């Protein structure tokens, strides 16, 4: 039987004594969307959260973790992170900054620890799914455990007033 391979993010959670589960899915390189991943896992897309890396004009790099079916509000993200303006980093900078690739970027275990903001919609879920740090693997975790582990701030980050 093949040994279950853990990602670095999973090892970090385990070392911290935080409960989580790994969930694997078939990767379609042509469709890395959250909707596709949720469909592959057979879960509600609102429980699947994506990790976005932004650069603020004052504070530099920070991380936003938002529902996969939502869009980040750059003005809200800038405000909560102490910036006047913030933008998503260019895709070519993702791997050098985080150590992760698009479709496999986890808020856990990046090359450096960046300020992290988790969207308040996570509070509507008992568990959320985040990337485990590689395409094809998601971590299922309680939002409060993720906040505690990352020392994240829970705020409103998405366009609109929620769902």
mmCIF file of C-alpha atoms in Angstrom:
data_model
loop_
_atom_site.group_PDB
_atom_site.id
_atom_site.type_symbol
_atom_site.label_atom_id
_atom_site.label_comp_id
_atom_site.label_asym_id
_atom_site.label_seq_id
_atom_site.Cartn_x
_atom_site.Cartn_y
_atom_site.Cartn_z
ATOM 1 C CA UNK A 1 0.000 0.000 0.000
ATOM 2 C CA UNK A 2 1.287 3.462 -0.950
ATOM 3 C CA UNK A 3 2.264 5.636 2.000
ATOM 4 C CA UNK A 4 0.244 8.839 2.323
ATOM 5 C CA UNK A 5 2.574 11.680 1.467
ATOM 6 C CA UNK A 6 2.182 14.781 3.580
ATOM 7 C CA UNK A 7 2.816 18.280 2.378
ATOM 8 C CA UNK A 8 4.967 20.733 4.307
ATOM 9 C CA UNK A 9 1.779 22.578 5.358
ATOM 10 C CA UNK A 10 0.348 19.324 6.772
ATOM 11 C CA UNK A 11 3.586 18.587 8.664
ATOM 12 C CA UNK A 12 3.543 22.076 10.199
ATOM 13 C CA UNK A 13 -0.056 21.620 11.402
ATOM 14 C CA UNK A 14 0.765 18.191 12.790
ATOM 15 C CA UNK A 15 3.801 19.548 14.643
ATOM 16 C CA UNK A 16 1.570 22.246 16.188
ATOM 17 C CA UNK A 17 -0.984 19.620 17.259
ATOM 18 C CA UNK A 18 -3.752 21.049 15.066
ATOM 19 C CA UNK A 19 -6.428 18.732 13.723
ATOM 20 C CA UNK A 20 -6.754 18.623 9.941
ATOM 21 C CA UNK A 21 -7.502 16.192 7.126
ATOM 22 C CA UNK A 22 -5.914 15.904 3.696
ATOM 23 C CA UNK A 23 -8.316 15.652 0.762
ATOM 24 C CA UNK A 24 -7.001 14.733 -2.669
ATOM 25 C CA UNK A 25 -8.547 15.455 -6.051
ATOM 26 C CA UNK A 26 -7.726 15.038 -9.726
ATOM 27 C CA UNK A 27 -5.933 18.103 -11.105
ATOM 28 C CA UNK A 28 -7.000 19.574 -14.426
ATOM 29 C CA UNK A 29 -4.175 21.948 -15.483
ATOM 30 C CA UNK A 30 -6.635 23.688 -17.823
ATOM 31 C CA UNK A 31 -9.049 24.426 -14.952
ATOM 32 C CA UNK A 32 -7.520 25.375 -11.595
ATOM 33 C CA UNK A 33 -10.668 27.215 -10.490
ATOM 34 C CA UNK A 34 -12.085 26.829 -6.999
ATOM 35 C CA UNK A 35 -15.408 25.706 -8.505
ATOM 36 C CA UNK A 36 -13.670 22.839 -10.305
ATOM 37 C CA UNK A 37 -11.748 21.798 -7.176
ATOM 38 C CA UNK A 38 -14.928 21.905 -5.050
ATOM 39 C CA UNK A 39 -16.711 19.806 -7.674
ATOM 40 C CA UNK A 40 -13.846 17.277 -7.680
ATOM 41 C CA UNK A 41 -13.999 17.038 -3.874
ATOM 42 C CA UNK A 42 -17.809 16.894 -3.813
ATOM 43 C CA UNK A 43 -18.043 19.850 -1.413
ATOM 44 C CA UNK A 44 -19.913 23.143 -1.241
ATOM 45 C CA UNK A 45 -17.810 25.713 -3.126
ATOM 46 C CA UNK A 46 -18.442 28.228 -0.324
ATOM 47 C CA UNK A 47 -16.267 26.125 2.021
ATOM 48 C CA UNK A 48 -13.286 26.122 -0.341
ATOM 49 C CA UNK A 49 -10.981 29.088 0.312
ATOM 50 C CA UNK A 50 -8.288 30.406 -2.004
ATOM 51 C CA UNK A 51 -5.029 32.062 -1.009
ATOM 52 C CA UNK A 52 -4.194 35.370 -2.681
ATOM 53 C CA UNK A 53 -0.910 37.245 -2.335
ATOM 54 C CA UNK A 54 -1.094 41.040 -2.426
ATOM 55 C CA UNK A 55 1.405 43.862 -2.233
ATOM 56 C CA UNK A 56 0.474 47.007 -0.354
ATOM 57 C CA UNK A 57 1.986 50.410 -1.091
ATOM 58 C CA UNK A 58 3.063 50.820 2.553
ATOM 59 C CA UNK A 59 3.426 47.398 4.184
ATOM 60 C CA UNK A 60 4.542 45.223 1.276
ATOM 61 C CA UNK A 61 3.424 41.595 0.881
ATOM 62 C CA UNK A 62 0.377 40.237 2.726
ATOM 63 C CA UNK A 63 -1.949 37.259 2.338
ATOM 64 C CA UNK A 64 -5.734 37.142 1.895
ATOM 65 C CA UNK A 65 -7.657 33.886 2.254
ATOM 66 C CA UNK A 66 -11.138 34.223 0.775
ATOM 67 C CA UNK A 67 -13.970 31.947 -0.370
ATOM 68 C CA UNK A 68 -13.205 30.400 -3.741
ATOM 69 C CA UNK A 69 -16.468 31.701 -5.180
ATOM 70 C CA UNK A 70 -15.747 35.300 -4.119
ATOM 71 C CA UNK A 71 -13.560 38.118 -5.392
ATOM 72 C CA UNK A 72 -11.202 40.090 -3.184
ATOM 73 C CA UNK A 73 -12.099 43.750 -2.666
ATOM 74 C CA UNK A 74 -8.724 45.457 -3.122
ATOM 75 C CA UNK A 75 -9.880 48.591 -1.279
ATOM 76 C CA UNK A 76 -10.981 46.578 1.775
ATOM 77 C CA UNK A 77 -7.768 44.519 1.657
ATOM 78 C CA UNK A 78 -5.651 47.680 1.496
ATOM 79 C CA UNK A 79 -7.539 49.296 4.384
ATOM 80 C CA UNK A 80 -7.350 46.312 6.769
ATOM 81 C CA UNK A 81 -3.652 45.803 6.032
ATOM 82 C CA UNK A 82 -2.673 49.422 6.692
ATOM 83 C CA UNK A 83 -2.207 50.400 3.052
ATOM 84 C CA UNK A 84 -3.712 53.088 0.825
ATOM 85 C CA UNK A 85 -3.523 50.789 -2.198
ATOM 86 C CA UNK A 86 -2.986 47.056 -2.732
ATOM 87 C CA UNK A 87 -2.792 44.831 -5.789
ATOM 88 C CA UNK A 88 -2.389 41.139 -6.487
ATOM 89 C CA UNK A 89 1.243 40.283 -7.148
ATOM 90 C CA UNK A 90 2.134 39.293 -10.725
ATOM 91 C CA UNK A 91 1.898 35.514 -11.228
ATOM 92 C CA UNK A 92 5.628 35.298 -12.064
ATOM 93 C CA UNK A 93 6.404 36.483 -8.508
ATOM 94 C CA UNK A 94 4.247 33.854 -6.759
ATOM 95 C CA UNK A 95 6.820 31.037 -6.617
ATOM 96 C CA UNK A 96 9.823 33.231 -5.649
ATOM 97 C CA UNK A 97 7.845 34.976 -2.878
ATOM 98 C CA UNK A 98 5.857 32.062 -1.434
ATOM 99 C CA UNK A 99 7.530 28.871 -2.613
ATOM 100 C CA UNK A 100 4.189 27.796 -4.091
ATOM 101 C CA UNK A 101 2.686 27.621 -7.599
ATOM 102 C CA UNK A 102 -0.708 28.864 -8.807
ATOM 103 C CA UNK A 103 -3.377 26.356 -7.831
ATOM 104 C CA UNK A 104 -1.232 25.076 -4.974
ATOM 105 C CA UNK A 105 -0.574 28.138 -2.825
ATOM 106 C CA UNK A 106 -1.222 27.464 0.857
ATOM 107 C CA UNK A 107 -1.347 30.175 3.525
ATOM 108 C CA UNK A 108 0.666 27.718 5.658
ATOM 109 C CA UNK A 109 4.397 27.207 5.210
ATOM 110 C CA UNK A 110 5.361 30.025 2.862
ATOM 111 C CA UNK A 111 9.034 30.967 2.530
ATOM 112 C CA UNK A 112 8.431 33.880 4.918
ATOM 113 C CA UNK A 113 5.671 34.647 7.397
ATOM 114 C CA UNK A 114 3.449 37.397 6.000
ATOM 115 C CA UNK A 115 0.517 39.174 7.659
ATOM 116 C CA UNK A 116 -2.537 37.027 6.888
ATOM 117 C CA UNK A 117 -6.203 38.001 6.675
ATOM 118 C CA UNK A 118 -9.010 35.436 6.593
ATOM 119 C CA UNK A 119 -12.363 36.502 5.217
ATOM 120 C CA UNK A 120 -15.147 36.712 7.809
ATOM 121 C CA UNK A 121 -17.312 34.344 5.724
ATOM 122 C CA UNK A 122 -15.117 31.558 7.135
ATOM 123 C CA UNK A 123 -17.085 32.013 10.364
ATOM 124 C CA UNK A 124 -20.163 30.598 8.628
ATOM 125 C CA UNK A 125 -18.366 27.247 8.224
ATOM 126 C CA UNK A 126 -17.445 24.598 10.786
ATOM 127 C CA UNK A 127 -14.625 23.523 8.466
ATOM 128 C CA UNK A 128 -12.991 25.103 5.447
ATOM 129 C CA UNK A 129 -10.711 23.768 2.755
ATOM 130 C CA UNK A 130 -7.421 25.474 1.880
ATOM 131 C CA UNK A 131 -4.596 24.394 -0.392
ATOM 132 C CA UNK A 132 -2.187 21.969 1.207
ATOM 133 C CA UNK A 133 0.656 23.503 -0.793
ATOM 134 C CA UNK A 134 0.454 21.424 -3.925
ATOM 135 C CA UNK A 135 -2.076 21.018 -6.701
ATOM 136 C CA UNK A 136 -4.353 18.066 -6.055
ATOM 137 C CA UNK A 137 -4.400 18.291 -2.249
ATOM 138 C CA UNK A 138 -6.554 20.370 0.071
ATOM 139 C CA UNK A 139 -6.450 20.656 3.867
ATOM 140 C CA UNK A 140 -9.770 20.543 5.737
ATOM 141 C CA UNK A 141 -9.470 22.557 8.938
ATOM 142 C CA UNK A 142 -11.606 24.450 11.454
ATOM 143 C CA UNK A 143 -11.401 28.198 10.680
ATOM 144 C CA UNK A 144 -10.553 29.025 14.311
ATOM 145 C CA UNK A 145 -7.599 26.601 14.213
ATOM 146 C CA UNK A 146 -6.318 28.214 11.017
ATOM 147 C CA UNK A 147 -6.646 31.700 12.541
ATOM 148 C CA UNK A 148 -4.803 30.573 15.648
ATOM 149 C CA UNK A 149 -2.011 28.825 13.747
ATOM 150 C CA UNK A 150 -1.410 31.718 11.312
ATOM 151 C CA UNK A 151 -2.126 34.472 13.835
ATOM 152 C CA UNK A 152 -4.521 35.672 11.125
ATOM 153 C CA UNK A 153 -6.955 38.553 11.358
ATOM 154 C CA UNK A 154 -10.582 37.806 10.454
ATOM 155 C CA UNK A 155 -12.043 40.642 8.375
ATOM 156 C CA UNK A 156 -14.398 41.425 5.497
ATOM 157 C CA UNK A 157 -12.302 41.064 2.333
ATOM 158 C CA UNK A 158 -14.768 40.314 -0.438
ATOM 159 C CA UNK A 159 -16.722 42.374 -2.942
ATOM 160 C CA UNK A 160 -20.356 42.812 -1.984
ATOM 161 C CA UNK A 161 -21.871 42.076 1.409
ATOM 162 C CA UNK A 162 -21.364 38.365 1.457
ATOM 163 C CA UNK A 163 -23.413 35.726 -0.259
#
